[in-house]
XYZ file of C-alpha atoms in Angstrom:
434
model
C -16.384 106.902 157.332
C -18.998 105.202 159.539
C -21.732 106.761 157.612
C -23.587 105.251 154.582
C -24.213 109.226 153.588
C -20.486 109.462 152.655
C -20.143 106.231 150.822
C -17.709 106.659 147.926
C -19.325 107.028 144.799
C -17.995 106.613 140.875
C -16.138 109.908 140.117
C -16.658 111.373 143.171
C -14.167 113.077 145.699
C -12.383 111.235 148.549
C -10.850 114.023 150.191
C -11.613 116.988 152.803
C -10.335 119.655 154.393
C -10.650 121.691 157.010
C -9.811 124.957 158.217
C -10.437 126.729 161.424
C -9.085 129.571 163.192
C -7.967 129.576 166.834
C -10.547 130.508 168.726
C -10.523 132.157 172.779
C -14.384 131.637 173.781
C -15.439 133.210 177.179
C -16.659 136.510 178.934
C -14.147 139.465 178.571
C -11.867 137.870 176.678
C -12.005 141.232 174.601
C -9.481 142.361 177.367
C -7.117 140.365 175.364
C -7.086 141.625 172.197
C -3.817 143.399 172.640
C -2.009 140.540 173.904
C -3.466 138.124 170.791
C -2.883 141.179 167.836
C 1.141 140.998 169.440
C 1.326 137.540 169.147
C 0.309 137.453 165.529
C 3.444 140.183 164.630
C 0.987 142.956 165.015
C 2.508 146.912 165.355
C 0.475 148.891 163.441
C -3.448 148.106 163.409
C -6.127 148.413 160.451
C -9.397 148.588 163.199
C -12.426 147.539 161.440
C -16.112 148.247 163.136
C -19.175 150.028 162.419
C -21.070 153.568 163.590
C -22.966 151.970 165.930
C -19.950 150.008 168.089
C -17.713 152.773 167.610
C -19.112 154.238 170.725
C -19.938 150.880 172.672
C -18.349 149.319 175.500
C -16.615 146.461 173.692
C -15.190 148.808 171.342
C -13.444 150.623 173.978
C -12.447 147.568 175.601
C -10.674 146.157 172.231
C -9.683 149.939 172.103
C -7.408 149.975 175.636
C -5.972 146.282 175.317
C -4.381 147.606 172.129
C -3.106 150.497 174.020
C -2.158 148.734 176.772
C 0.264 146.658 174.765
C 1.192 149.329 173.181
C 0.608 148.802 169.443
C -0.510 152.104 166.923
C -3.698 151.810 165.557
C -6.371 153.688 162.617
C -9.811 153.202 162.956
C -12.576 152.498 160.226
C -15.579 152.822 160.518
C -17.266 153.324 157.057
C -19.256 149.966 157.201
C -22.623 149.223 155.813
C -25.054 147.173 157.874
C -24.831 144.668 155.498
C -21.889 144.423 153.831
C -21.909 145.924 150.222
C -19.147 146.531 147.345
C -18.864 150.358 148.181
C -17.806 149.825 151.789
C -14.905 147.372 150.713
C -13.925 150.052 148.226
C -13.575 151.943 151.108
C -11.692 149.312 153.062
C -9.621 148.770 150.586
C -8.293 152.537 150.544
C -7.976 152.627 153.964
C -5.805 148.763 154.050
C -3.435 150.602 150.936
C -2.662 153.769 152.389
C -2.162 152.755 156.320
C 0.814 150.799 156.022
C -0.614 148.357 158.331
C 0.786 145.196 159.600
C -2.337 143.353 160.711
C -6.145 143.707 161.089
C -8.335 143.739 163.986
C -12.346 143.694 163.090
C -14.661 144.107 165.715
C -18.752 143.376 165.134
C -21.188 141.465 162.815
C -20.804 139.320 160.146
C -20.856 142.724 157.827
C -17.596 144.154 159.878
C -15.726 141.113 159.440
C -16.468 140.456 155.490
C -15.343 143.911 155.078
C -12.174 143.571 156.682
C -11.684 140.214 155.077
C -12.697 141.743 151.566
C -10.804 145.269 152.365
C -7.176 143.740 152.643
C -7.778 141.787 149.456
C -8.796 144.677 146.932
C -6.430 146.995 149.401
C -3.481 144.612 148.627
C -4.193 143.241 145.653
C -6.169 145.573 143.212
C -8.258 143.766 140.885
C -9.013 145.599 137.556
C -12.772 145.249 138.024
C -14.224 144.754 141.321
C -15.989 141.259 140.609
C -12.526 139.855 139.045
C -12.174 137.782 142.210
C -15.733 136.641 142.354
C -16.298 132.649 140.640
C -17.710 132.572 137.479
C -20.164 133.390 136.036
C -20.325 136.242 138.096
C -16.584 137.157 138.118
C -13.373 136.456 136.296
C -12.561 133.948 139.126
C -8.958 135.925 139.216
C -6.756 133.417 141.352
C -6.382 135.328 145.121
C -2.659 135.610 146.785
C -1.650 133.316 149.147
C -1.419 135.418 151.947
C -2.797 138.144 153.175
C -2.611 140.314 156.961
C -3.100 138.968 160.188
C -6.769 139.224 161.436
C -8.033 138.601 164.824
C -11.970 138.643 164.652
C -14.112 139.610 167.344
C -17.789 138.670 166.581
C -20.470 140.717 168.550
C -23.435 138.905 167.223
C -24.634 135.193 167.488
C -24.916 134.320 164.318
C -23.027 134.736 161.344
C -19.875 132.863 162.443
C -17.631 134.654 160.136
C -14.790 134.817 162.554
C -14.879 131.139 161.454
C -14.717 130.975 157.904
C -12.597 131.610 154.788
C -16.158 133.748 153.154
C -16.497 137.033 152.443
C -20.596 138.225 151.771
C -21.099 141.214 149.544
C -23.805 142.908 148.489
C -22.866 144.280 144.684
C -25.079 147.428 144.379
C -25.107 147.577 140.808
C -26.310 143.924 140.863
C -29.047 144.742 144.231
C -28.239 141.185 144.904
C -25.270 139.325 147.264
C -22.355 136.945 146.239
C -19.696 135.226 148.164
C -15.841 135.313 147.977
C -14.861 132.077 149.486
C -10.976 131.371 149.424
C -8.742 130.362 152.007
C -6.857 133.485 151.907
C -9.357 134.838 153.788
C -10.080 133.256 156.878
C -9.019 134.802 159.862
C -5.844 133.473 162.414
C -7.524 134.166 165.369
C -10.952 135.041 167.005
C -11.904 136.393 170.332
C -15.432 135.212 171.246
C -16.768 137.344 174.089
C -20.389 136.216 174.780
C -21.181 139.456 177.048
C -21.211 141.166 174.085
C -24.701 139.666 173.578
C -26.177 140.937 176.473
C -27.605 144.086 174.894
C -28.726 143.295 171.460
C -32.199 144.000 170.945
C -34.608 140.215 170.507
C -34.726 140.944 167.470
C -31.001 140.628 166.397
C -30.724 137.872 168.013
C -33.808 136.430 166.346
C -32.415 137.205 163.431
C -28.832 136.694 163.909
C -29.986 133.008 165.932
C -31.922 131.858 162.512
C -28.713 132.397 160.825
C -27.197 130.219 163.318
C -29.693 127.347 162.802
C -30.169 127.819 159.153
C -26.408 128.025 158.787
C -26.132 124.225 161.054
C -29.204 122.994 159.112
C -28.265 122.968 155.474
C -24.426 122.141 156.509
C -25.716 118.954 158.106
C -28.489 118.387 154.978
C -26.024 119.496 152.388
C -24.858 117.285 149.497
C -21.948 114.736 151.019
C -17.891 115.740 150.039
C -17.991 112.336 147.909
C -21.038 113.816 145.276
C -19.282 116.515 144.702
C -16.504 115.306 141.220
C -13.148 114.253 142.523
C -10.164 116.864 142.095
C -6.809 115.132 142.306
C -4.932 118.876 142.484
C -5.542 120.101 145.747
C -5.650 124.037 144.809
C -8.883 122.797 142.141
C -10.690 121.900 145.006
C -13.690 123.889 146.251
C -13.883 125.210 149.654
C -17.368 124.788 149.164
C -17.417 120.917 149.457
C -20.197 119.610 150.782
C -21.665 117.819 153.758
C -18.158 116.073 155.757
C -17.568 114.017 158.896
C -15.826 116.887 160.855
C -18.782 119.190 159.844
C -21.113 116.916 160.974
C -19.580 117.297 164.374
C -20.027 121.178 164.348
C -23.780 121.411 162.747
C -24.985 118.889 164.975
C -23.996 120.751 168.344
C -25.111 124.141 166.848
C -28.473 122.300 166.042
C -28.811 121.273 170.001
C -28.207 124.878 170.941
C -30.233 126.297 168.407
C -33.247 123.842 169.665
C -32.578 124.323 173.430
C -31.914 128.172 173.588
C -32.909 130.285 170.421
C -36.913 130.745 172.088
C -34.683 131.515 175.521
C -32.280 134.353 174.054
C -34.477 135.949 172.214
C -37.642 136.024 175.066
C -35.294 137.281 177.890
C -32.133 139.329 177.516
C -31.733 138.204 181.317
C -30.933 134.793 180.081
C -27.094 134.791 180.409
C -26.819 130.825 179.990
C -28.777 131.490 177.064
C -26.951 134.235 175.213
C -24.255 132.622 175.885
C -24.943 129.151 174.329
C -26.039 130.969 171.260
C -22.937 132.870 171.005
C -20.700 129.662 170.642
C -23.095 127.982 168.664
C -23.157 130.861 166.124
C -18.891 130.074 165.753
C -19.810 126.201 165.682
C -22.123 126.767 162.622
C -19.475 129.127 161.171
C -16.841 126.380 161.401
C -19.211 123.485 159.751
C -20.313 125.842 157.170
C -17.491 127.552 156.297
C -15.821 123.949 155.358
C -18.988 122.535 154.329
C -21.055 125.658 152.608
C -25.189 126.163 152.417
C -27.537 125.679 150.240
C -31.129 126.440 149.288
C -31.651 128.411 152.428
C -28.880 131.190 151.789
C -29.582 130.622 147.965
C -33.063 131.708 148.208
C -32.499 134.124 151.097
C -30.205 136.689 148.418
C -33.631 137.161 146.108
C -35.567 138.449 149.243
C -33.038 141.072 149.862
C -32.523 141.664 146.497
C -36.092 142.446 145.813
C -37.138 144.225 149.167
C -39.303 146.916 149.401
C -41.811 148.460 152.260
C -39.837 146.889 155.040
C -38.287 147.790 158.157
C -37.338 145.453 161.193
C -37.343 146.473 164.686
C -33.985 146.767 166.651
C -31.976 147.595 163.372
C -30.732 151.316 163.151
C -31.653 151.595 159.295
C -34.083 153.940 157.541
C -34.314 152.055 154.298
C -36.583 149.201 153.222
C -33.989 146.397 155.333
C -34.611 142.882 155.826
C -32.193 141.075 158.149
C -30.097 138.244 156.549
C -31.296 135.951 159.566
C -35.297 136.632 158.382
C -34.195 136.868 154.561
C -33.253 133.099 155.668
C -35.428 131.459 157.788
C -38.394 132.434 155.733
C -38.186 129.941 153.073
C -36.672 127.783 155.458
C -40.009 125.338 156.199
C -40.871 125.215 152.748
C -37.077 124.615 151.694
C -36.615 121.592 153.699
C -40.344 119.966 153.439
C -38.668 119.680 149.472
C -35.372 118.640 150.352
C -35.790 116.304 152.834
C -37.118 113.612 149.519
C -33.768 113.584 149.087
C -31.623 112.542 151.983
C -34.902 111.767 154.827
C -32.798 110.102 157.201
C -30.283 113.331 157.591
C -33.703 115.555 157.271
C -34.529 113.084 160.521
C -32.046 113.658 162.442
C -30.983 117.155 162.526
C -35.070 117.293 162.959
C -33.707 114.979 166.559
C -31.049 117.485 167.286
C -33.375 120.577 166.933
C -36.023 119.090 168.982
C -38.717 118.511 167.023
C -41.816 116.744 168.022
C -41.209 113.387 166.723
C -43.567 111.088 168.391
C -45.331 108.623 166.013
C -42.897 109.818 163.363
C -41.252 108.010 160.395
C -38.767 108.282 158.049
C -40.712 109.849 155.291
C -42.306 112.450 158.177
C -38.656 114.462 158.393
C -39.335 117.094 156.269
C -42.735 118.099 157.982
C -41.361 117.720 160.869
C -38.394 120.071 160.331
C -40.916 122.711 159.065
C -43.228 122.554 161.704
C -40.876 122.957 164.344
C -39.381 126.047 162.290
C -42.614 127.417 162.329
C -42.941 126.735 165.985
C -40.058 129.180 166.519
C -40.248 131.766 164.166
C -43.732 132.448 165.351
C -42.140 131.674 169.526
C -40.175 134.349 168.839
C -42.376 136.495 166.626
C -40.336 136.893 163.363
C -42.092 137.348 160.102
C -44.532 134.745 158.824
C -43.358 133.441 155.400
C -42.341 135.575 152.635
C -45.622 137.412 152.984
C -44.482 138.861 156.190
C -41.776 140.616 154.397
C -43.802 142.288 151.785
C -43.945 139.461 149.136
C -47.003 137.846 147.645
C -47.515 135.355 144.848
C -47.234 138.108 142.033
C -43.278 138.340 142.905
C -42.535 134.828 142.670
C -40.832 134.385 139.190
C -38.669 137.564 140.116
C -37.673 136.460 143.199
C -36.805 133.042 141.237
C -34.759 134.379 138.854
C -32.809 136.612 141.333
C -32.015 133.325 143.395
C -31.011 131.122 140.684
C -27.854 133.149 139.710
C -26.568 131.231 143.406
C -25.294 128.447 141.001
C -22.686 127.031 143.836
C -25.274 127.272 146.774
C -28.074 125.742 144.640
C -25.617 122.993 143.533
C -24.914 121.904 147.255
C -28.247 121.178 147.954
C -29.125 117.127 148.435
C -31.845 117.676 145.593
C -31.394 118.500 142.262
C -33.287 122.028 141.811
C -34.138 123.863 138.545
C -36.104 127.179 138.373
C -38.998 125.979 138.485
C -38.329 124.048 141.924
C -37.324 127.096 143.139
C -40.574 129.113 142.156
C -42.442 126.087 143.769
C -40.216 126.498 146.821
C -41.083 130.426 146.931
C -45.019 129.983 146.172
C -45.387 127.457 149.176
C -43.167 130.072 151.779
C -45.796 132.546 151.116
C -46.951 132.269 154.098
C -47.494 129.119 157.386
């Protein structure tokens, strides 16, 4: 494939696929929502958002295009800022006793993995709620092959779920997050309206744009397609599959407009050109991620929220302790990729290149500083946390946050480097603080 990283190895797949949605990018292209939810057969609407659109602009825009064309709709509203177990439960009654004909899910990532989620369990009732989950988590329950239509309108720039066939839930019981990830679940269309950045607080889109970067990062460092152990039977193969040529295309772009505007959007919610570069780069990291998957980042990410405690972030309407999954991310991030980078240094290089890091005088072997220090350089441009320690953790909650993270057995496994729990406690100790 033009790149030594994807050389075919002894066992090792020589297949990929990808899947995308069709995506309408471009300011007020909410108007059209009516229009697209009739073109996919649409009649009778399941509307998916939160308490805190409900009352917005953009909701009332989605709101009259459906009108306008003249389709019925419910509303729900019952959403979680981050999307948890109970809210699909909730979903999921709403999806079985509407008698809907399509979806229509308007917000954050947490909106859209509840709508995703909610017409699975609302359609398909699983005897226990994890059935569907991979094991060892879940039974790994095989999921229909079809679900409703869903048109996805993202109004954050970051998690790029509009984009991707992945469903995050937190599982209460558990006080940790796991993944659905079938194809079943991506959506058929996506309305990308960038003006619906224009009001988010800098801290959302701090936090939402180190999702963004994080997301394009560990795509383009992930393990390559042909490590991963051939599957001759195409519905055996993962959707998580590692590190691809087409993905490459995606995470690589994101990484420019990560490097070029994250400082920008955050700094100065004047910044149109800005906003709206991070808006489209948050769906270009969705689609290399959601064909590729993450690794250590995300991995390590669900043992900070898991373990929380004496923390609140600006710009988020939440009263309990809350750490947003952009800063749960990015801060293990420097730490994460000064290890991986031993692995694959010349990928570690160049998505270093694409991000903008200060290269000059640097080498091969340099990639993995260099990556961290020009994290660093960001988080603290734009005034995010500092390290674990800025979210409440010190060395003393190490091996708990360890053992949290290692139950992401399919994340951990995509990363370049081999990682054990004791890597990962290394990993943790050194993101203490930068």
């Amino acid at each position: 494939m033009g790149c030594q990283y994807f050389d075919p190895c002894d066992h090792g797949a020589d297949t990929f696929t990808i899947a995308i949605p069709k995506l309408t990018f471009g300011r007020g292209c909410l108007r059209e929502a009516g229009a697209r939810a009739a073109g996919l057969g649409m009649t009778r609407i399941g509307l998916f958002t939160d308490p805190g659109l409900r009352g917005s602009a953009y909701f009332a825009t989605v709101v009259e295009s459906l009108k306008q064309a003249g389709l019925d709709f419910a509303v729900f509203d019952e959403i979680t800022i981050e999307a948890d177990d109970a809210s699909v439960e909730r979903g999921a009654s709403f999806i079985a006793e509407g008698k809907f004909d399509g979806v229509v899910s308007i917000g954050g990532g947490s909106v859209m993995d509840t709508a995703k989620a909610s017409m699975l369990y609302g359609l398909h009732p699983a005897d226990e709620f994890l059935d569907y989950f991979a094991p060892p988590l879940g039974a790994g329950r095989p999921m229909p092959c079809s679900l409703l239509p869903h048109l996805a309108c993202p109004t954050t720039s970051g998690t790029g779920s509009e984009c991707t066939s992945i469903s995050v839930l937190r599982i209460n019981d558990m006080a940790t997050k796991f993944v659905l990830a079938n194809p079943v679940l991506l959506p058929q269309e996506a309305l990308i309206d960038p003006a619906c950045s224009d009001t988010l607080p800098a801290m959302v889109v701090a936090s939402t744009g180190f999702d963004l970067l994080c997301h394009a990062l560990e795509c383009y460092t992930a393990k390559a397609y042909t490590r991963w152990d051939r599957q001759d039977e195409p519905s055996k193969r993962p959707l998580i599959q590692g590190a691809n040529p087409w993905s490459d295309l995606a995470a690589r772009k994101a990484l420019e407009i990560a490097g070029e505007y994250l400082e920008r959007g955050v700094n100065s919610a004047e910044d149109q050109e800005a906003r709206d570069n991070l808006m489209w780069g948050a769906s270009l990291a969705g689609m290399a991620f959601g064909n590729t998957g993450t690794h250590l980042g995300h991995a390590l990410s669900y043992g900070v929220t898991h373990l929380m405690h004496d923390i609140t972030t600006e710009g988020y309407q939440v009263k309990s302790p809350f750490v947003p999954h952009g800063i749960s991310v990015v801060v293990s991030a420097p730490a994460i990729f000064r290890y991986t980078a031993a692995a694959a240094p010349e990928r570690h290089f160049e998505a270093a290149s694409y991000l903008q890091s200060d290269l000059q005088g640097a080498g091969i072997d340099d990639a993995g500083e260099a990556l961290a220090k020009r994290l660093i350089g960001l988080m603290r441009k734009t005034e995010v946390p500092n390290g674990l320690g800025g979210v409440g953790f010190g060395l003393a909650d190490v091996p708990a946050l360890a053992a949290s993270s290692a139950r992401q057995v399919r994340a951990i496994a995509n990363s370049p480097r081999e990682t054990n729990l004791v890597d990962i406690e290394n990993i943790y100790a050194a993101a203490i603080s930068y």
